Every structure is written in structure tokens, then in C-alpha cells.
């Protein structure tokens, strides 16, 4: 890092690294850099304990290798509502977070030792809602940093336009509650590339939570490529949370391991009261493509579901989805299913190879829920789909055990 450049500010020159809480010193450096019209705020090697740090337009917060921004364990050190955020940016243009350093959320200090369910610990009553939260930001860059032990969401972008996420390493414990890797929420024109993500919840989630944002803005034009993903929940989740559309998104060259669901697409009206606060119509998911995906040790390679748990009027749908070049080793089945009155429309599988090696106890066909946990006794089960295309699809059941009823089974399906 060149230290003589114009607009360069070292956080240590503002008092950081002298022991105690470094929030004011780091914030002072950012504010000074912003006051000069922008530049780089440099964080040298060392540990810096901080509460909420607010980014600024045209300012790059650069963490040198060996630098660790460590989140405070005191709830009172966080700002921003709903528990607050460690790194916070709102209504910014050209903000950036770069470098080979680390942002450590100290997640385990915000959780109890009690398990909520089979996969997640119970959080304490107060915890920061995100490690990095960027709302209504434009032309954002997050590059090369490591984001570890987030107490809740790790990198959450809401209502933004134009973001490039590249070379980011995210490492959260598999039992960390709600520890999504990257949440792209009501954003447009986003690229995510060359990332390694281990998460206790979804690795990469595309959402459209218009209620949280306060306006109906589509999540669209998102491109994800060359990523390695592992999760106790979903490697990729598209939908579920929100009512605004999700459309025109592409995923390619993904390596997915040790994951409950590899590719998850969900549009539902939920009965759960908490989820229903943000989902009142259902999300419209359209024009989403996956290519060159490999999975190993996945419970379910593919789960696509349109569901209505309330029986009320529904706007949500899933249409025009393509999965090409998928190879998976999985314990369980894949499911693609809509409703009799709201089928999935236009779902194309081509060059797909799935080896199912798991054991089931029952041959019953269960109605799915949002978590995709119910067993289905077919390697690939499709129901209520208009315009299903299966091109060079092979589901190998030779290693499966139990009362499986077949490899591919379709009901109420029109094929192309």
C-alpha cells in the first residue's frame, strides 16, 4: 500500500491500536478521508476492537494482511437499529472494502450453547444483525477481505445498484444461527465472483424484501461465478423472503459441498407469522440460469417449490429456470413442484447427472415445506410443472437404500 498518495489516511494516526475501543479512531480516519473528497483509509496489521463503523462515499476502507477489525461484544457499541451492524453504509456512492485483512464478528459470543434445532445454536436476546450492512448504496466494491464469525447475516446488501464482490472469504460455524454468507436483497446489477463461503445458513441468498426496504424494488441482473460454497442450509437460495420480483440472474462454475440443499428456489405464502410480515403476496422468480455446477455430499441437489400455506391470493411464481451442466452426489432426492392452480412454468434441465446414495425409511410422498426436509421416494420428483424439459438427465439410484420407488417421476407435468 502506497502511503504517500493523496487522500490516504492511516487509522493509527487517529489513535487506533492503542488499546481499548477503537471505534472513534477508525471513524475519525474515515470522516477525515471523506472530508478530503475521498481516498483510502488504511488499517495496518494489528487488532482493532470496534463497534459500528460508518463507511463514506468514495472512501476505501483497506485492511492490510494481518489487520483484524474485531467486533465489540457489548450491544451498546452498535448503531443502526435491530441490534445494529459492525460495518454500516447507507445512501453511499463508490464505497469500498478491500484488502487481505479480516473482519471478525465474534459470533460465538452472541449465541448460547443451546441448540434451536438440529443445526443451529440459539442466539442471545441481543446481537448485531449484520457484520457488513449496505443499504441504498451505489457502485460498491468488496474485494479480498475475510469475513469471519458473523453473529447474524455476514454481508447484506439492500436496495443497492452496482456492486462487485470479488475474492471474499466468508467463514462462519455451521451451527451459527442465521449466519448467511451474502444476501443480495432488492439489488440490481451485482456481480459475485471468486468467493469461498462456509455458512451456518444460506451461502448466497437472493431476496426481495420490499417491506424491509420500504419500497418495491426488484432483485435483478445478478451474476455469480467461480465460487466454492458449503452450508448447513442452502448453498444458493433464490426467493422466499419478500414480495418484489427476482429476475435475470445467472450462476456458473460453482463447487458445492456438505450442504442441505444445493440449488433452492422458493415462492410461497407462509403460514409462519414472523415470515408473513415480509411475505404477503409471494415472490415472482423469473429467468434464472445455472450452469457448470458440481455438488458433493448434498442432501438435496435441487429444490424448487411454489407453495401456499395460507390459501390466500398469491402473486408469486417460478418461471423460466434453466439448469445446465450439473453433476451431483446426494443423499436424498430433488424436487421441482408448483401448485395445481399455480404451476412452475418453463423449467429446463440439461446435461444433469445425479447419483443418489442415501437411505429412506418410507415410500410415502410428503408435501414439502420451505425447508425441503420431507423425504420423497424418487431421485427426481416433478409435479405441477408446465413446460418441463429434461435433456440428457440421468439419476443413478444404484447406491440408494430403502423403499425408493424410482429415479425420475412426474405428475401433472407438461413436457417440451
CSV table of C-alpha atoms in Angstrom, one decimal:
chain,number,residue,atom,x,y,z
A,1,UNK,CA,0.0,0.0,0.0
A,2,UNK,CA,1.4,3.4,-1.1
A,3,UNK,CA,1.4,5.7,2.0
A,4,UNK,CA,2.2,8.9,0.2
A,5,UNK,CA,-0.8,9.1,-2.0
A,6,UNK,CA,-3.3,11.9,-1.8
A,7,UNK,CA,-6.3,11.1,0.2
A,8,UNK,CA,-4.5,8.4,2.2
A,9,UNK,CA,-5.3,8.2,6.0
A,10,UNK,CA,-3.8,5.7,8.5
A,11,UNK,CA,-6.2,4.8,11.3
A,12,UNK,CA,-3.2,4.7,13.7
A,13,UNK,CA,-2.6,8.4,13.1
A,14,UNK,CA,-6.1,9.0,14.5
A,15,UNK,CA,-5.4,6.9,17.6
A,16,UNK,CA,-6.3,3.4,16.7
A,17,UNK,CA,-4.4,0.5,18.1
A,18,UNK,CA,-3.6,1.9,21.5
A,19,UNK,CA,-5.8,-0.5,23.4
A,20,UNK,CA,-9.4,-0.2,24.4
A,21,UNK,CA,-12.2,0.5,21.9
A,22,UNK,CA,-11.1,1.8,18.5
A,23,UNK,CA,-14.4,2.9,17.1
A,24,UNK,CA,-13.8,6.6,17.4
A,25,UNK,CA,-10.3,6.4,15.9
A,26,UNK,CA,-11.3,4.4,12.9
A,27,UNK,CA,-14.4,6.6,12.3
A,28,UNK,CA,-12.3,9.7,12.7
A,29,UNK,CA,-10.0,8.4,9.9
A,30,UNK,CA,-12.9,7.7,7.6
A,31,UNK,CA,-14.5,11.1,8.2
A,32,UNK,CA,-11.2,12.8,7.6
A,33,UNK,CA,-10.8,11.0,4.3
A,34,UNK,CA,-14.3,11.7,3.3
A,35,UNK,CA,-13.7,15.4,4.1
A,36,UNK,CA,-10.9,15.5,1.6
A,37,UNK,CA,-13.2,14.2,-1.1
A,38,UNK,CA,-12.4,10.5,-0.7
A,39,UNK,CA,-9.4,8.2,-0.8
A,40,UNK,CA,-8.1,5.3,1.2
A,41,UNK,CA,-8.3,4.6,4.9
A,42,UNK,CA,-5.5,2.2,5.8
A,43,UNK,CA,-5.7,-0.3,8.6
A,44,UNK,CA,-2.2,-1.8,9.2
A,45,UNK,CA,-1.6,-5.2,10.8
A,46,UNK,CA,-2.9,-5.5,14.3
A,47,UNK,CA,-6.2,-6.0,16.2
A,48,UNK,CA,-8.7,-3.2,16.5
A,49,UNK,CA,-11.9,-3.6,18.6
A,50,UNK,CA,-14.8,-1.6,17.2
A,51,UNK,CA,-18.5,-1.0,17.5
A,52,UNK,CA,-20.4,0.4,14.5
A,53,UNK,CA,-18.2,1.9,11.8
A,54,UNK,CA,-19.9,4.0,9.2
A,55,UNK,CA,-18.5,3.9,5.7
A,56,UNK,CA,-18.4,7.0,3.4
A,57,UNK,CA,-18.8,7.8,-0.3
A,58,UNK,CA,-15.7,7.5,-2.4
A,59,UNK,CA,-13.7,6.1,0.6
A,60,UNK,CA,-12.0,2.7,0.5
A,61,UNK,CA,-11.5,1.0,3.9
A,62,UNK,CA,-8.4,-1.1,3.2
A,63,UNK,CA,-7.4,-3.8,5.7
A,64,UNK,CA,-3.8,-4.9,5.2
A,65,UNK,CA,-3.0,-8.6,5.6
A,66,UNK,CA,-2.7,-9.2,9.4
A,67,UNK,CA,-5.2,-6.5,10.2
A,68,UNK,CA,-8.3,-7.6,12.2
A,69,UNK,CA,-11.3,-5.4,12.8
A,70,UNK,CA,-12.9,-7.2,15.8
A,71,UNK,CA,-16.4,-6.6,16.8
A,72,UNK,CA,-17.1,-5.4,20.3
A,73,UNK,CA,-19.1,-7.9,22.5
A,74,UNK,CA,-21.1,-5.0,24.1
A,75,UNK,CA,-24.5,-4.4,22.5
A,76,UNK,CA,-24.3,-0.8,23.4
A,77,UNK,CA,-21.4,-0.3,21.0
A,78,UNK,CA,-23.6,-0.9,17.9
A,79,UNK,CA,-25.8,1.5,16.0
A,80,UNK,CA,-28.4,1.2,13.2
A,81,UNK,CA,-31.4,-0.4,14.7
A,82,UNK,CA,-32.4,-4.1,15.0
A,83,UNK,CA,-29.3,-4.8,17.0
A,84,UNK,CA,-27.0,-2.7,14.8
A,85,UNK,CA,-24.2,-3.5,12.4
A,86,UNK,CA,-20.5,-3.6,12.6
A,87,UNK,CA,-19.7,-2.1,9.2
A,88,UNK,CA,-22.6,0.2,8.0
A,89,UNK,CA,-23.1,2.1,4.8
A,90,UNK,CA,-26.3,3.9,3.8
A,91,UNK,CA,-27.0,6.1,0.7
A,92,UNK,CA,-23.4,5.9,-0.4
A,93,UNK,CA,-21.7,6.1,-3.8
A,94,UNK,CA,-18.3,4.4,-4.5
A,95,UNK,CA,-17.7,3.0,-1.1
A,96,UNK,CA,-15.2,0.1,-1.0
A,97,UNK,CA,-14.0,-2.5,1.5
A,98,UNK,CA,-10.7,-4.1,0.4
A,99,UNK,CA,-7.5,-5.8,1.5
A,100,UNK,CA,-6.3,-9.2,2.8
A,101,UNK,CA,-7.3,-8.4,6.4
A,102,UNK,CA,-10.1,-9.8,8.4
A,103,UNK,CA,-13.4,-8.5,9.9
A,104,UNK,CA,-14.3,-10.7,12.9
A,105,UNK,CA,-17.8,-10.6,14.3
A,106,UNK,CA,-17.0,-12.8,17.3
A,107,UNK,CA,-20.2,-14.7,16.6
A,108,UNK,CA,-20.0,-17.3,19.4
A,109,UNK,CA,-20.1,-14.6,22.0
A,110,UNK,CA,-23.6,-13.7,20.7
A,111,UNK,CA,-25.0,-17.2,20.9
A,112,UNK,CA,-25.9,-19.5,23.7
A,113,UNK,CA,-24.9,-23.2,24.0
A,114,UNK,CA,-28.5,-24.4,23.4
A,115,UNK,CA,-29.5,-25.7,20.0
A,116,UNK,CA,-32.7,-24.3,18.5
A,117,UNK,CA,-32.8,-27.3,16.2
A,118,UNK,CA,-30.5,-30.0,14.7
A,119,UNK,CA,-28.3,-27.4,13.0
A,120,UNK,CA,-28.3,-24.0,14.8
A,121,UNK,CA,-27.5,-22.6,18.2
A,122,UNK,CA,-29.9,-20.3,20.0
A,123,UNK,CA,-28.9,-16.6,19.7
A,124,UNK,CA,-28.8,-14.4,22.8
A,125,UNK,CA,-31.6,-11.8,23.1
A,126,UNK,CA,-29.3,-9.0,21.6
A,127,UNK,CA,-26.9,-9.4,18.8
A,128,UNK,CA,-25.8,-7.3,15.8
A,129,UNK,CA,-28.0,-8.0,12.8
A,130,UNK,CA,-25.2,-8.0,10.2
A,131,UNK,CA,-21.4,-7.9,10.0
A,132,UNK,CA,-21.5,-5.7,6.9
A,133,UNK,CA,-24.7,-3.9,6.0
A,134,UNK,CA,-25.0,-1.7,2.9
A,135,UNK,CA,-28.4,-0.1,2.2
A,136,UNK,CA,-29.3,2.0,-0.8
A,137,UNK,CA,-25.6,2.1,-1.9
A,138,UNK,CA,-24.3,2.5,-5.5
A,139,UNK,CA,-21.1,1.3,-7.2
A,140,UNK,CA,-19.9,-0.7,-4.2
A,141,UNK,CA,-16.8,-2.8,-4.1
A,142,UNK,CA,-16.0,-5.6,-1.6
A,143,UNK,CA,-12.7,-7.3,-2.5
A,144,UNK,CA,-10.3,-9.8,-1.0
A,145,UNK,CA,-11.3,-9.4,2.7
A,146,UNK,CA,-12.1,-12.2,5.1
A,147,UNK,CA,-15.4,-12.0,7.0
A,148,UNK,CA,-15.5,-14.5,9.9
A,149,UNK,CA,-17.7,-15.5,12.8
A,150,UNK,CA,-20.6,-13.2,11.9
A,151,UNK,CA,-23.2,-13.1,14.7
A,152,UNK,CA,-26.1,-12.9,12.1
A,153,UNK,CA,-26.0,-12.1,8.4
A,154,UNK,CA,-22.5,-11.6,7.1
A,155,UNK,CA,-22.6,-9.3,4.0
A,156,UNK,CA,-26.1,-7.9,3.5
A,157,UNK,CA,-26.8,-5.5,0.6
A,158,UNK,CA,-30.3,-4.0,0.5
A,159,UNK,CA,-31.7,-1.7,-2.2
A,160,UNK,CA,-28.4,-1.2,-3.9
A,161,UNK,CA,-27.3,-0.7,-7.5
A,162,UNK,CA,-24.0,-1.7,-9.0
A,163,UNK,CA,-21.9,-3.9,-6.7
A,164,UNK,CA,-18.8,-6.0,-7.3
A,165,UNK,CA,-18.0,-8.7,-4.7
A,166,UNK,CA,-14.7,-10.5,-5.6
A,167,UNK,CA,-12.3,-12.8,-3.8
A,168,UNK,CA,-14.1,-12.6,-0.5
A,169,UNK,CA,-13.6,-15.4,2.1
A,170,UNK,CA,-16.5,-15.9,4.5
A,171,UNK,CA,-16.1,-18.4,7.3
A,172,UNK,CA,-18.9,-18.9,9.8
A,173,UNK,CA,-19.6,-22.0,12.0
A,174,UNK,CA,-22.1,-24.4,10.6
A,175,UNK,CA,-24.2,-24.1,13.8
A,176,UNK,CA,-24.2,-20.3,13.7
A,177,UNK,CA,-27.8,-19.1,13.7
A,178,UNK,CA,-28.9,-17.0,10.6
A,179,UNK,CA,-25.3,-16.7,9.5
A,180,UNK,CA,-25.9,-16.2,5.8
A,181,UNK,CA,-22.9,-15.5,3.7
A,182,UNK,CA,-24.0,-12.9,1.1
A,183,UNK,CA,-27.6,-11.6,1.0
A,184,UNK,CA,-28.5,-9.7,-2.2
A,185,UNK,CA,-31.8,-8.1,-1.3
A,186,UNK,CA,-33.7,-5.8,-3.7
A,187,UNK,CA,-30.5,-5.0,-5.5
A,188,UNK,CA,-29.7,-4.7,-9.2
A,189,UNK,CA,-26.5,-5.1,-11.3
A,190,UNK,CA,-24.5,-7.2,-8.9
A,191,UNK,CA,-21.5,-9.5,-9.5
A,192,UNK,CA,-20.2,-12.0,-7.1
A,193,UNK,CA,-17.1,-13.9,-8.1
A,194,UNK,CA,-14.2,-16.0,-6.8
A,195,UNK,CA,-15.6,-16.3,-3.3
A,196,UNK,CA,-15.2,-19.1,-0.7
A,197,UNK,CA,-18.2,-19.3,1.7
A,198,UNK,CA,-18.8,-21.5,4.6
A,199,UNK,CA,-22.0,-20.6,6.3
A,200,UNK,CA,-24.4,-21.7,9.0
A,201,UNK,CA,-27.3,-20.6,6.8
A,202,UNK,CA,-27.6,-19.8,3.1
A,203,UNK,CA,-24.2,-19.1,1.4
A,204,UNK,CA,-25.7,-16.8,-1.3
A,205,UNK,CA,-29.3,-15.7,-1.0
A,206,UNK,CA,-31.2,-13.5,-3.5
A,207,UNK,CA,-34.1,-11.9,-1.7
A,208,UNK,CA,-36.6,-9.1,-2.4
A,209,UNK,CA,-37.8,-7.9,1.0
A,210,UNK,CA,-39.7,-4.8,-0.1
A,211,UNK,CA,-41.2,-4.4,3.4
A,212,UNK,CA,-37.8,-4.0,5.0
A,213,UNK,CA,-36.6,-1.7,2.2
A,214,UNK,CA,-39.7,0.4,2.3
A,215,UNK,CA,-40.3,0.2,-1.5
A,216,UNK,CA,-40.9,-2.4,-4.1
A,217,UNK,CA,-37.6,-2.9,-6.0
A,218,UNK,CA,-36.7,-6.0,-7.9
A,219,UNK,CA,-33.7,-8.0,-7.2
A,220,UNK,CA,-32.3,-8.3,-10.8
A,221,UNK,CA,-29.3,-8.7,-13.0
A,222,UNK,CA,-27.2,-10.6,-10.5
A,223,UNK,CA,-24.3,-12.7,-11.8
A,224,UNK,CA,-22.5,-15.3,-9.6
A,225,UNK,CA,-19.4,-17.2,-10.8
A,226,UNK,CA,-16.5,-19.2,-9.7
A,227,UNK,CA,-17.5,-19.7,-6.1
A,228,UNK,CA,-16.9,-22.6,-3.6
A,229,UNK,CA,-19.9,-23.0,-1.2
A,230,UNK,CA,-20.7,-25.1,1.9
A,231,UNK,CA,-23.7,-24.6,4.1
A,232,UNK,CA,-25.8,-26.4,6.7
A,233,UNK,CA,-28.8,-24.9,4.9
A,234,UNK,CA,-28.7,-23.8,1.2
A,235,UNK,CA,-25.7,-23.1,-1.0
A,236,UNK,CA,-27.8,-20.9,-3.2
A,237,UNK,CA,-31.3,-19.7,-2.3
A,238,UNK,CA,-33.4,-17.6,-4.6
A,239,UNK,CA,-36.6,-16.3,-3.2
A,240,UNK,CA,-38.7,-17.0,-0.1
A,241,UNK,CA,-38.2,-13.7,1.8
A,242,UNK,CA,-40.0,-10.8,0.2
A,243,UNK,CA,-42.6,-9.8,-2.4
A,244,UNK,CA,-40.7,-7.9,-5.1
A,245,UNK,CA,-39.6,-9.8,-8.2
A,246,UNK,CA,-36.3,-11.6,-8.6
A,247,UNK,CA,-35.3,-11.9,-12.2
A,248,UNK,CA,-32.5,-12.1,-14.8
A,249,UNK,CA,-29.9,-13.9,-12.6
A,250,UNK,CA,-27.1,-16.3,-13.6
A,251,UNK,CA,-25.0,-18.7,-11.6
A,252,UNK,CA,-22.0,-20.5,-13.1
A,253,UNK,CA,-18.9,-22.5,-12.1
A,254,UNK,CA,-20.0,-23.4,-8.6
A,255,UNK,CA,-18.5,-26.1,-6.4
A,256,UNK,CA,-20.9,-27.0,-3.6
A,257,UNK,CA,-20.1,-29.4,-0.7
A,258,UNK,CA,-21.6,-30.6,2.5
A,259,UNK,CA,-24.9,-28.8,2.0
A,260,UNK,CA,-28.5,-29.5,2.8
A,261,UNK,CA,-29.9,-28.0,-0.4
A,262,UNK,CA,-27.6,-27.1,-3.3
A,263,UNK,CA,-30.0,-25.0,-5.5
A,264,UNK,CA,-33.1,-23.7,-3.8
A,265,UNK,CA,-35.9,-21.7,-5.4
A,266,UNK,CA,-38.9,-20.9,-3.3
A,267,UNK,CA,-42.0,-18.7,-3.8
A,268,UNK,CA,-44.6,-19.2,-1.1
A,269,UNK,CA,-47.2,-17.6,1.1
A,270,UNK,CA,-46.1,-18.8,4.5
A,271,UNK,CA,-48.3,-19.6,7.5
A,272,UNK,CA,-45.5,-18.6,9.9
A,273,UNK,CA,-46.4,-15.3,11.4
A,274,UNK,CA,-42.9,-13.9,11.5
A,275,UNK,CA,-42.2,-14.7,7.9
A,276,UNK,CA,-45.6,-13.4,6.9
A,277,UNK,CA,-44.6,-9.9,8.0
A,278,UNK,CA,-42.4,-9.8,4.9
A,279,UNK,CA,-44.2,-12.1,2.6
A,280,UNK,CA,-47.8,-11.2,1.8
A,281,UNK,CA,-48.0,-11.9,-2.0
A,282,UNK,CA,-45.2,-14.2,-2.8
A,283,UNK,CA,-42.1,-13.5,-4.9
A,284,UNK,CA,-42.1,-13.7,-8.7
A,285,UNK,CA,-38.9,-15.6,-9.7
A,286,UNK,CA,-38.2,-15.4,-13.5
A,287,UNK,CA,-35.4,-16.0,-15.9
A,288,UNK,CA,-32.8,-17.7,-13.6
A,289,UNK,CA,-30.0,-19.8,-15.1
A,290,UNK,CA,-27.4,-22.2,-13.5
A,291,UNK,CA,-24.5,-23.8,-15.4
A,292,UNK,CA,-21.5,-25.9,-14.6
A,293,UNK,CA,-22.3,-26.8,-11.1
A,294,UNK,CA,-20.7,-29.7,-9.1
A,295,UNK,CA,-22.0,-30.9,-5.8
A,296,UNK,CA,-20.8,-33.5,-3.3
A,297,UNK,CA,-22.4,-34.5,-0.1
A,298,UNK,CA,-25.6,-32.6,-0.7
A,299,UNK,CA,-28.8,-33.7,0.9
A,300,UNK,CA,-31.0,-32.3,-1.9
A,301,UNK,CA,-29.3,-31.1,-5.1
A,302,UNK,CA,-32.4,-29.2,-6.4
A,303,UNK,CA,-35.4,-27.9,-4.6
A,304,UNK,CA,-37.9,-25.6,-6.4
A,305,UNK,CA,-41.2,-25.0,-4.9
A,306,UNK,CA,-44.3,-22.8,-5.3
A,307,UNK,CA,-46.4,-23.2,-2.1
A,308,UNK,CA,-49.4,-21.5,-0.5
A,309,UNK,CA,-49.7,-22.3,3.2
A,310,UNK,CA,-52.4,-19.7,3.8
A,311,UNK,CA,-54.8,-20.5,0.9
A,312,UNK,CA,-55.0,-16.7,0.2
A,313,UNK,CA,-54.5,-14.9,-3.2
A,314,UNK,CA,-50.9,-15.3,-4.4
A,315,UNK,CA,-48.9,-13.3,-6.8
A,316,UNK,CA,-45.7,-15.3,-6.6
A,317,UNK,CA,-44.5,-17.7,-9.2
A,318,UNK,CA,-41.5,-19.5,-10.6
A,319,UNK,CA,-40.9,-19.3,-14.4
A,320,UNK,CA,-38.1,-19.8,-16.9
A,321,UNK,CA,-35.4,-21.6,-15.0
A,322,UNK,CA,-32.6,-23.4,-16.6
A,323,UNK,CA,-30.0,-25.8,-15.1
A,324,UNK,CA,-27.3,-27.0,-17.4
A,325,UNK,CA,-24.2,-29.0,-16.7
A,326,UNK,CA,-24.9,-30.2,-13.1
A,327,UNK,CA,-23.1,-33.2,-11.5
A,328,UNK,CA,-24.1,-34.1,-8.0
A,329,UNK,CA,-23.6,-36.8,-5.4
A,330,UNK,CA,-26.5,-36.6,-3.0
A,331,UNK,CA,-28.1,-38.4,-0.1
A,332,UNK,CA,-31.6,-37.5,-1.0
A,333,UNK,CA,-34.0,-36.5,-3.7
A,334,UNK,CA,-34.6,-33.4,-5.9
A,335,UNK,CA,-38.0,-31.8,-6.1
A,336,UNK,CA,-39.5,-29.4,-8.7
A,337,UNK,CA,-43.1,-28.6,-7.9
A,338,UNK,CA,-45.8,-26.0,-8.1
A,339,UNK,CA,-49.5,-25.9,-7.3
A,340,UNK,CA,-52.5,-27.1,-9.3
A,341,UNK,CA,-53.5,-23.5,-9.8
A,342,UNK,CA,-50.0,-22.0,-9.9
A,343,UNK,CA,-47.6,-24.5,-11.6
A,344,UNK,CA,-44.0,-23.8,-12.2
A,345,UNK,CA,-43.7,-22.6,-15.8
A,346,UNK,CA,-40.7,-23.4,-18.1
A,347,UNK,CA,-38.1,-25.4,-16.2
A,348,UNK,CA,-35.3,-26.9,-18.2
A,349,UNK,CA,-32.7,-29.5,-17.1
A,350,UNK,CA,-30.0,-30.5,-19.5
A,351,UNK,CA,-26.7,-32.4,-19.1
A,352,UNK,CA,-27.6,-33.3,-15.5
A,353,UNK,CA,-26.1,-36.3,-13.6
A,354,UNK,CA,-27.2,-37.1,-10.1
A,355,UNK,CA,-26.1,-40.0,-8.0
A,356,UNK,CA,-28.4,-40.7,-5.1
A,357,UNK,CA,-26.8,-42.8,-2.3
A,358,UNK,CA,-28.9,-42.2,0.7
A,359,UNK,CA,-31.4,-44.3,2.7
A,360,UNK,CA,-35.1,-43.6,3.2
A,361,UNK,CA,-37.4,-45.3,5.7
A,362,UNK,CA,-40.8,-44.7,4.0
A,363,UNK,CA,-42.1,-44.8,0.4
A,364,UNK,CA,-44.7,-42.2,1.2
A,365,UNK,CA,-44.7,-38.9,-0.8
A,366,UNK,CA,-44.7,-36.0,1.6
A,367,UNK,CA,-45.9,-32.5,0.8
A,368,UNK,CA,-42.8,-30.2,1.1
A,369,UNK,CA,-42.3,-27.3,3.3
A,370,UNK,CA,-40.0,-24.3,2.9
A,371,UNK,CA,-37.0,-26.2,4.4
A,372,UNK,CA,-37.3,-29.0,1.9
A,373,UNK,CA,-36.9,-31.6,4.7
A,374,UNK,CA,-39.5,-34.2,3.8
A,375,UNK,CA,-38.3,-37.3,2.1
A,376,UNK,CA,-39.6,-38.1,-1.4
A,377,UNK,CA,-39.1,-41.6,-2.7
A,378,UNK,CA,-37.8,-40.7,-6.2
A,379,UNK,CA,-34.4,-39.4,-7.2
A,380,UNK,CA,-36.2,-36.5,-9.0
A,381,UNK,CA,-39.8,-35.7,-8.4
A,382,UNK,CA,-41.7,-33.2,-10.6
A,383,UNK,CA,-45.3,-32.1,-10.1
A,384,UNK,CA,-47.4,-29.3,-11.4
A,385,UNK,CA,-44.9,-28.1,-14.0
A,386,UNK,CA,-45.9,-26.6,-17.3
A,387,UNK,CA,-43.1,-26.8,-19.9
A,388,UNK,CA,-40.7,-29.2,-18.2
A,389,UNK,CA,-37.7,-30.0,-20.4
A,390,UNK,CA,-35.4,-33.0,-19.5
A,391,UNK,CA,-32.5,-33.2,-21.8
A,392,UNK,CA,-29.7,-35.7,-21.1
A,393,UNK,CA,-30.8,-36.2,-17.5
A,394,UNK,CA,-29.6,-39.2,-15.6
A,395,UNK,CA,-30.4,-40.1,-12.0
A,396,UNK,CA,-28.4,-43.1,-10.7
A,397,UNK,CA,-30.1,-44.9,-7.8
A,398,UNK,CA,-27.8,-47.9,-7.7
A,399,UNK,CA,-26.3,-46.9,-4.3
A,400,UNK,CA,-29.6,-45.8,-2.7
A,401,UNK,CA,-31.1,-47.9,0.0
A,402,UNK,CA,-34.6,-48.3,1.3
A,403,UNK,CA,-38.0,-48.3,-0.4
A,404,UNK,CA,-37.2,-45.9,-3.2
A,405,UNK,CA,-39.8,-46.0,-5.9
A,406,UNK,CA,-37.8,-44.8,-8.9
A,407,UNK,CA,-35.3,-42.4,-10.4
A,408,UNK,CA,-37.5,-39.8,-12.2
A,409,UNK,CA,-41.2,-39.4,-11.6
A,410,UNK,CA,-43.5,-36.7,-13.0
A,411,UNK,CA,-47.2,-35.9,-12.1
A,412,UNK,CA,-49.4,-33.2,-13.6
A,413,UNK,CA,-46.5,-32.2,-15.9
A,414,UNK,CA,-46.4,-30.9,-19.5
A,415,UNK,CA,-43.1,-31.6,-21.2
A,416,UNK,CA,-41.4,-29.8,-24.1
